[in-house]
Amino acid sequence: RLIGAGRQPTRLAPIVQPIFTRLSEISSVSSKVPSFLPKTIHLPITTGSNFIFWSWLCIAFSDVGGYFAGRRFGKTKLSAISPAAGKTSPNKTVEGVVGGCVFSVILATLGAWIQKWPYWSIVGPIHGVSLALLGLLGDLTASMLKRDAGLKDFGDFIPDHGGIMDRVDSYIFTAPWCWLMCGYVIPWLRKFANA
């Protein structure tokens, strides 16, 4: 069974499909587009692809939102509620965690509405908070591994970003959650809502 292989149009499909159709009809644009590209985009895009895209946005923006909220409003160090987290990543703040959750909830709720999830106004925020907190857990796990190994960064492939692992550490624990949501929870909710 292919998880998320269905092709259910999202709420954006009526907007995006005419744009893609028009772009393929314009000769000045279509002549510059490689011939294989139109064949790779099948509308509607699979539900799994949509799910991965919106989950990725939630995870990325929870990091960004957490950083900026922590810089702007951060007063309470994460070590105040979790000494282990404070030792692992001493600059993280509770306000940063809350800011990351807020960004993730907003995007997850928007994504749930666009993807036409059943009970989107409840499931979207739950998914957003889960992604933000699991992403934080992955980030803290990677930081702990770095500290235990005596490393400042995982590498220098991306300068000033701590290496590739720092770009993907949030996915350590969010990937299994996303698999569970996409493969089982949302399909079950669809059956429940249609019953």
PDB file of C-alpha atoms in Angstrom:
ATOM      1  CA  ARG A   1       0.000   0.000   0.000  1.00  0.00           C
ATOM      2  CA  LEU A   2       1.282   3.420  -0.862  1.00  0.00           C
ATOM      3  CA  ILE A   3       0.806   5.920   1.956  1.00  0.00           C
ATOM      4  CA  GLY A   4      -0.527   9.227   0.702  1.00  0.00           C
ATOM      5  CA  ALA A   5      -0.667   8.104  -2.930  1.00  0.00           C
ATOM      6  CA  GLY A   6      -4.231   9.283  -3.437  1.00  0.00           C
ATOM      7  CA  ARG A   7      -4.972  12.322  -5.579  1.00  0.00           C
ATOM      8  CA  GLN A   8      -7.490  14.463  -3.777  1.00  0.00           C
ATOM      9  CA  PRO A   9      -7.535  18.085  -4.950  1.00  0.00           C
ATOM     10  CA  THR A  10      -6.778  20.661  -2.271  1.00  0.00           C
ATOM     11  CA  ARG A  11      -8.533  23.989  -1.825  1.00  0.00           C
ATOM     12  CA  LEU A  12      -5.716  25.592  -3.853  1.00  0.00           C
ATOM     13  CA  ALA A  13      -6.245  23.341  -6.897  1.00  0.00           C
ATOM     14  CA  PRO A  14      -8.822  25.646  -8.562  1.00  0.00           C
ATOM     15  CA  ILE A  15      -6.284  28.480  -8.329  1.00  0.00           C
ATOM     16  CA  VAL A  16      -3.088  26.615  -9.236  1.00  0.00           C
ATOM     17  CA  GLN A  17      -4.367  24.431 -12.085  1.00  0.00           C
ATOM     18  CA  PRO A  18      -5.321  27.327 -14.410  1.00  0.00           C
ATOM     19  CA  ILE A  19      -1.948  28.957 -13.746  1.00  0.00           C
ATOM     20  CA  PHE A  20      -0.065  25.796 -14.729  1.00  0.00           C
ATOM     21  CA  THR A  21      -2.316  25.325 -17.756  1.00  0.00           C
ATOM     22  CA  ARG A  22      -1.790  28.924 -18.905  1.00  0.00           C
ATOM     23  CA  LEU A  23       1.970  28.725 -18.413  1.00  0.00           C
ATOM     24  CA  SER A  24       2.136  25.607 -20.557  1.00  0.00           C
ATOM     25  CA  GLU A  25       0.167  27.381 -23.313  1.00  0.00           C
ATOM     26  CA  ILE A  26       2.375  30.479 -23.474  1.00  0.00           C
ATOM     27  CA  SER A  27       4.982  29.719 -26.117  1.00  0.00           C
ATOM     28  CA  SER A  28       7.617  32.103 -24.688  1.00  0.00           C
ATOM     29  CA  VAL A  29       7.443  30.336 -21.327  1.00  0.00           C
ATOM     30  CA  SER A  30       6.953  26.784 -22.569  1.00  0.00           C
ATOM     31  CA  SER A  31       9.970  27.034 -24.885  1.00  0.00           C
ATOM     32  CA  LYS A  32      12.208  27.825 -21.889  1.00  0.00           C
ATOM     33  CA  VAL A  33      10.834  25.006 -19.747  1.00  0.00           C
ATOM     34  CA  PRO A  34      12.613  21.649 -20.119  1.00  0.00           C
ATOM     35  CA  SER A  35      10.379  19.137 -21.911  1.00  0.00           C
ATOM     36  CA  PHE A  36      10.454  16.658 -19.006  1.00  0.00           C
ATOM     37  CA  LEU A  37       9.206  19.177 -16.420  1.00  0.00           C
ATOM     38  CA  PRO A  38       5.508  19.314 -17.407  1.00  0.00           C
ATOM     39  CA  LYS A  39       5.451  15.518 -17.345  1.00  0.00           C
ATOM     40  CA  THR A  40       6.698  15.453 -13.727  1.00  0.00           C
ATOM     41  CA  ILE A  41       3.922  17.622 -12.295  1.00  0.00           C
ATOM     42  CA  HIS A  42       0.655  15.717 -12.192  1.00  0.00           C
ATOM     43  CA  LEU A  43      -2.355  17.621 -10.982  1.00  0.00           C
ATOM     44  CA  PRO A  44      -3.760  17.176  -8.501  1.00  0.00           C
ATOM     45  CA  ILE A  45      -0.544  16.549  -6.578  1.00  0.00           C
ATOM     46  CA  THR A  46      -0.707  13.471  -4.318  1.00  0.00           C
ATOM     47  CA  THR A  47      -2.010  13.858  -0.788  1.00  0.00           C
ATOM     48  CA  GLY A  48       1.278  12.522   0.566  1.00  0.00           C
ATOM     49  CA  SER A  49       3.265  15.210  -1.260  1.00  0.00           C
ATOM     50  CA  ASN A  50       0.966  17.910   0.059  1.00  0.00           C
ATOM     51  CA  PHE A  51       1.237  16.489   3.552  1.00  0.00           C
ATOM     52  CA  ILE A  52       5.048  16.387   3.436  1.00  0.00           C
ATOM     53  CA  PHE A  53       5.224  19.946   2.087  1.00  0.00           C
ATOM     54  CA  TRP A  54       3.009  21.402   4.817  1.00  0.00           C
ATOM     55  CA  SER A  55       4.738  19.390   7.544  1.00  0.00           C
ATOM     56  CA  TRP A  56       8.107  20.608   6.292  1.00  0.00           C
ATOM     57  CA  LEU A  57       6.842  24.210   6.413  1.00  0.00           C
ATOM     58  CA  CYS A  58       5.647  23.718  10.000  1.00  0.00           C
ATOM     59  CA  ILE A  59       8.966  22.256  11.108  1.00  0.00           C
ATOM     60  CA  ALA A  60      11.069  24.907   9.358  1.00  0.00           C
ATOM     61  CA  PHE A  61       8.985  27.804  10.630  1.00  0.00           C
ATOM     62  CA  SER A  62       8.839  26.431  14.161  1.00  0.00           C
ATOM     63  CA  ASP A  63      12.649  26.690  14.148  1.00  0.00           C
ATOM     64  CA  VAL A  64      12.527  30.198  12.699  1.00  0.00           C
ATOM     65  CA  GLY A  65       9.664  31.310  14.950  1.00  0.00           C
ATOM     66  CA  GLY A  66      11.369  29.837  17.993  1.00  0.00           C
ATOM     67  CA  TYR A  67      14.586  31.655  17.192  1.00  0.00           C
ATOM     68  CA  PHE A  68      12.977  35.063  16.709  1.00  0.00           C
ATOM     69  CA  ALA A  69      10.527  34.711  19.614  1.00  0.00           C
ATOM     70  CA  GLY A  70      13.379  33.616  21.854  1.00  0.00           C
ATOM     71  CA  ARG A  71      15.564  36.537  20.765  1.00  0.00           C
ATOM     72  CA  ARG A  72      12.755  39.072  21.187  1.00  0.00           C
ATOM     73  CA  PHE A  73      10.858  37.815  24.242  1.00  0.00           C
ATOM     74  CA  GLY A  74      13.148  35.185  25.770  1.00  0.00           C
ATOM     75  CA  LYS A  75      13.613  35.619  29.495  1.00  0.00           C
ATOM     76  CA  THR A  76      13.020  32.147  30.931  1.00  0.00           C
ATOM     77  CA  LYS A  77      15.765  29.699  30.069  1.00  0.00           C
ATOM     78  CA  LEU A  78      14.630  26.211  29.104  1.00  0.00           C
ATOM     79  CA  SER A  79      16.797  24.930  31.959  1.00  0.00           C
ATOM     80  CA  ALA A  80      14.205  26.351  34.391  1.00  0.00           C
ATOM     81  CA  ILE A  81      11.763  23.598  33.425  1.00  0.00           C
ATOM     82  CA  SER A  82      14.215  20.982  32.135  1.00  0.00           C
ATOM     83  CA  PRO A  83      17.785  20.985  33.463  1.00  0.00           C
ATOM     84  CA  ALA A  84      18.855  18.404  30.853  1.00  0.00           C
ATOM     85  CA  ALA A  85      17.566  20.585  28.016  1.00  0.00           C
ATOM     86  CA  GLY A  86      19.349  23.582  29.549  1.00  0.00           C
ATOM     87  CA  LYS A  87      22.666  21.734  29.646  1.00  0.00           C
ATOM     88  CA  THR A  88      22.210  20.494  26.089  1.00  0.00           C
ATOM     89  CA  SER A  89      21.230  23.838  24.580  1.00  0.00           C
ATOM     90  CA  PRO A  90      21.757  26.660  27.106  1.00  0.00           C
ATOM     91  CA  ASN A  91      20.497  29.480  24.837  1.00  0.00           C
ATOM     92  CA  LYS A  92      17.017  28.058  24.286  1.00  0.00           C
ATOM     93  CA  THR A  93      14.158  29.765  26.118  1.00  0.00           C
ATOM     94  CA  VAL A  94      10.630  28.811  27.061  1.00  0.00           C
ATOM     95  CA  GLU A  95       9.364  31.819  25.110  1.00  0.00           C
ATOM     96  CA  GLY A  96      11.217  30.551  22.053  1.00  0.00           C
ATOM     97  CA  VAL A  97       9.532  27.161  22.378  1.00  0.00           C
ATOM     98  CA  VAL A  98       6.122  28.848  22.664  1.00  0.00           C
ATOM     99  CA  GLY A  99       6.891  31.077  19.653  1.00  0.00           C
ATOM    100  CA  GLY A 100       7.921  28.038  17.611  1.00  0.00           C
ATOM    101  CA  CYS A 101       4.708  26.257  18.574  1.00  0.00           C
ATOM    102  CA  VAL A 102       2.616  29.285  17.582  1.00  0.00           C
ATOM    103  CA  PHE A 103       4.219  29.495  14.122  1.00  0.00           C
ATOM    104  CA  SER A 104       3.834  25.765  13.610  1.00  0.00           C
ATOM    105  CA  VAL A 105       0.194  25.771  14.756  1.00  0.00           C
ATOM    106  CA  ILE A 106      -0.705  28.582  12.359  1.00  0.00           C
ATOM    107  CA  LEU A 107       0.865  26.820   9.388  1.00  0.00           C
ATOM    108  CA  ALA A 108      -0.471  23.379  10.333  1.00  0.00           C
ATOM    109  CA  THR A 109      -3.992  24.736  10.702  1.00  0.00           C
ATOM    110  CA  LEU A 110      -3.754  26.491   7.342  1.00  0.00           C
ATOM    111  CA  GLY A 111      -2.343  23.320   5.777  1.00  0.00           C
ATOM    112  CA  ALA A 112      -5.079  21.164   7.312  1.00  0.00           C
ATOM    113  CA  TRP A 113      -7.745  23.481   5.915  1.00  0.00           C
ATOM    114  CA  ILE A 114      -6.130  23.582   2.457  1.00  0.00           C
ATOM    115  CA  GLN A 115      -5.797  19.784   2.386  1.00  0.00           C
ATOM    116  CA  LYS A 116      -9.433  19.383   3.490  1.00  0.00           C
ATOM    117  CA  TRP A 117      -8.650  17.308   6.575  1.00  0.00           C
ATOM    118  CA  PRO A 118     -11.691  16.269   8.553  1.00  0.00           C
ATOM    119  CA  TYR A 119     -11.926  18.272  11.779  1.00  0.00           C
ATOM    120  CA  TRP A 120      -9.123  20.513  10.442  1.00  0.00           C
ATOM    121  CA  SER A 121      -9.614  23.153  13.133  1.00  0.00           C
ATOM    122  CA  ILE A 122      -8.749  20.595  15.829  1.00  0.00           C
ATOM    123  CA  VAL A 123      -6.370  18.213  14.043  1.00  0.00           C
ATOM    124  CA  GLY A 124      -4.300  21.030  12.460  1.00  0.00           C
ATOM    125  CA  PRO A 125      -3.271  22.676  15.753  1.00  0.00           C
ATOM    126  CA  ILE A 126      -2.580  19.283  17.358  1.00  0.00           C
ATOM    127  CA  HIS A 127      -0.371  18.385  14.398  1.00  0.00           C
ATOM    128  CA  GLY A 128       1.384  21.776  14.577  1.00  0.00           C
ATOM    129  CA  VAL A 129       2.194  21.563  18.288  1.00  0.00           C
ATOM    130  CA  SER A 130       3.323  17.949  17.883  1.00  0.00           C
ATOM    131  CA  LEU A 131       5.656  18.874  15.022  1.00  0.00           C
ATOM    132  CA  ALA A 132       7.118  21.827  16.927  1.00  0.00           C
ATOM    133  CA  LEU A 133       7.755  19.841  20.117  1.00  0.00           C
ATOM    134  CA  LEU A 134       9.071  16.745  18.328  1.00  0.00           C
ATOM    135  CA  GLY A 135      11.289  19.003  16.203  1.00  0.00           C
ATOM    136  CA  LEU A 136      12.639  20.592  19.387  1.00  0.00           C
ATOM    137  CA  LEU A 137      13.283  17.124  20.805  1.00  0.00           C
ATOM    138  CA  GLY A 138      15.237  16.209  17.660  1.00  0.00           C
ATOM    139  CA  ASP A 139      17.210  19.448  17.895  1.00  0.00           C
ATOM    140  CA  LEU A 140      18.048  18.811  21.557  1.00  0.00           C
ATOM    141  CA  THR A 141      19.040  15.218  20.755  1.00  0.00           C
ATOM    142  CA  ALA A 142      21.449  16.371  18.058  1.00  0.00           C
ATOM    143  CA  SER A 143      22.860  19.038  20.380  1.00  0.00           C
ATOM    144  CA  MET A 144      23.387  16.402  23.065  1.00  0.00           C
ATOM    145  CA  LEU A 145      25.262  14.202  20.595  1.00  0.00           C
ATOM    146  CA  LYS A 146      27.479  17.160  19.646  1.00  0.00           C
ATOM    147  CA  ARG A 147      28.207  18.034  23.269  1.00  0.00           C
ATOM    148  CA  ASP A 148      28.976  14.419  24.167  1.00  0.00           C
ATOM    149  CA  ALA A 149      31.393  14.195  21.221  1.00  0.00           C
ATOM    150  CA  GLY A 150      32.998  17.533  22.105  1.00  0.00           C
ATOM    151  CA  LEU A 151      32.019  19.113  18.781  1.00  0.00           C
ATOM    152  CA  LYS A 152      30.803  22.625  18.135  1.00  0.00           C
ATOM    153  CA  ASP A 153      29.303  21.775  14.731  1.00  0.00           C
ATOM    154  CA  PHE A 154      28.484  18.631  12.778  1.00  0.00           C
ATOM    155  CA  GLY A 155      30.445  19.947   9.817  1.00  0.00           C
ATOM    156  CA  ASP A 156      31.233  22.982   7.734  1.00  0.00           C
ATOM    157  CA  PHE A 157      29.417  22.122   4.510  1.00  0.00           C
ATOM    158  CA  ILE A 158      26.957  24.954   5.217  1.00  0.00           C
ATOM    159  CA  PRO A 159      28.973  27.774   6.832  1.00  0.00           C
ATOM    160  CA  ASP A 160      27.546  29.245  10.071  1.00  0.00           C
ATOM    161  CA  HIS A 161      24.774  26.641  10.221  1.00  0.00           C
ATOM    162  CA  GLY A 162      26.379  23.886  12.262  1.00  0.00           C
ATOM    163  CA  GLY A 163      26.487  21.363   9.456  1.00  0.00           C
ATOM    164  CA  ILE A 164      23.959  19.243   7.616  1.00  0.00           C
ATOM    165  CA  MET A 165      22.755  17.496  10.778  1.00  0.00           C
ATOM    166  CA  ASP A 166      21.653  20.837  12.226  1.00  0.00           C
ATOM    167  CA  ARG A 167      19.423  21.336   9.170  1.00  0.00           C
ATOM    168  CA  VAL A 168      17.724  17.953   9.477  1.00  0.00           C
ATOM    169  CA  ASP A 169      17.815  17.199  13.213  1.00  0.00           C
ATOM    170  CA  SER A 170      14.175  18.212  13.652  1.00  0.00           C
ATOM    171  CA  TYR A 171      13.129  15.355  11.361  1.00  0.00           C
ATOM    172  CA  ILE A 172      14.520  12.631  13.660  1.00  0.00           C
ATOM    173  CA  PHE A 173      11.282  12.397  15.631  1.00  0.00           C
ATOM    174  CA  THR A 174       8.858  14.244  13.343  1.00  0.00           C
ATOM    175  CA  ALA A 175       9.211  11.711  10.500  1.00  0.00           C
ATOM    176  CA  PRO A 176       7.596   8.833  12.429  1.00  0.00           C
ATOM    177  CA  TRP A 177       4.828  11.184  13.631  1.00  0.00           C
ATOM    178  CA  CYS A 178       4.150  12.314  10.061  1.00  0.00           C
ATOM    179  CA  TRP A 179       4.077   8.718   8.839  1.00  0.00           C
ATOM    180  CA  LEU A 180       1.515   7.878  11.512  1.00  0.00           C
ATOM    181  CA  MET A 181      -0.630  10.931  10.729  1.00  0.00           C
ATOM    182  CA  CYS A 182      -0.539  10.561   6.933  1.00  0.00           C
ATOM    183  CA  GLY A 183      -0.848   6.798   6.833  1.00  0.00           C
ATOM    184  CA  TYR A 184      -3.320   6.089   9.599  1.00  0.00           C
ATOM    185  CA  VAL A 185      -4.798   9.003  11.582  1.00  0.00           C
ATOM    186  CA  ILE A 186      -6.058  11.192   8.732  1.00  0.00           C
ATOM    187  CA  PRO A 187      -7.458   8.248   6.692  1.00  0.00           C
ATOM    188  CA  TRP A 188      -9.215   6.993   9.836  1.00  0.00           C
ATOM    189  CA  LEU A 189     -10.624  10.477  10.494  1.00  0.00           C
ATOM    190  CA  ARG A 190     -11.888  10.623   6.892  1.00  0.00           C
ATOM    191  CA  LYS A 191     -13.707   7.296   7.338  1.00  0.00           C
ATOM    192  CA  PHE A 192     -15.080   8.432  10.692  1.00  0.00           C
ATOM    193  CA  ALA A 193     -16.295  11.760   9.287  1.00  0.00           C
ATOM    194  CA  ASN A 194     -17.951  10.048   6.293  1.00  0.00           C
ATOM    195  CA  ALA A 195     -19.675   7.400   8.433  1.00  0.00           C
TER     196      ALA A 195
END
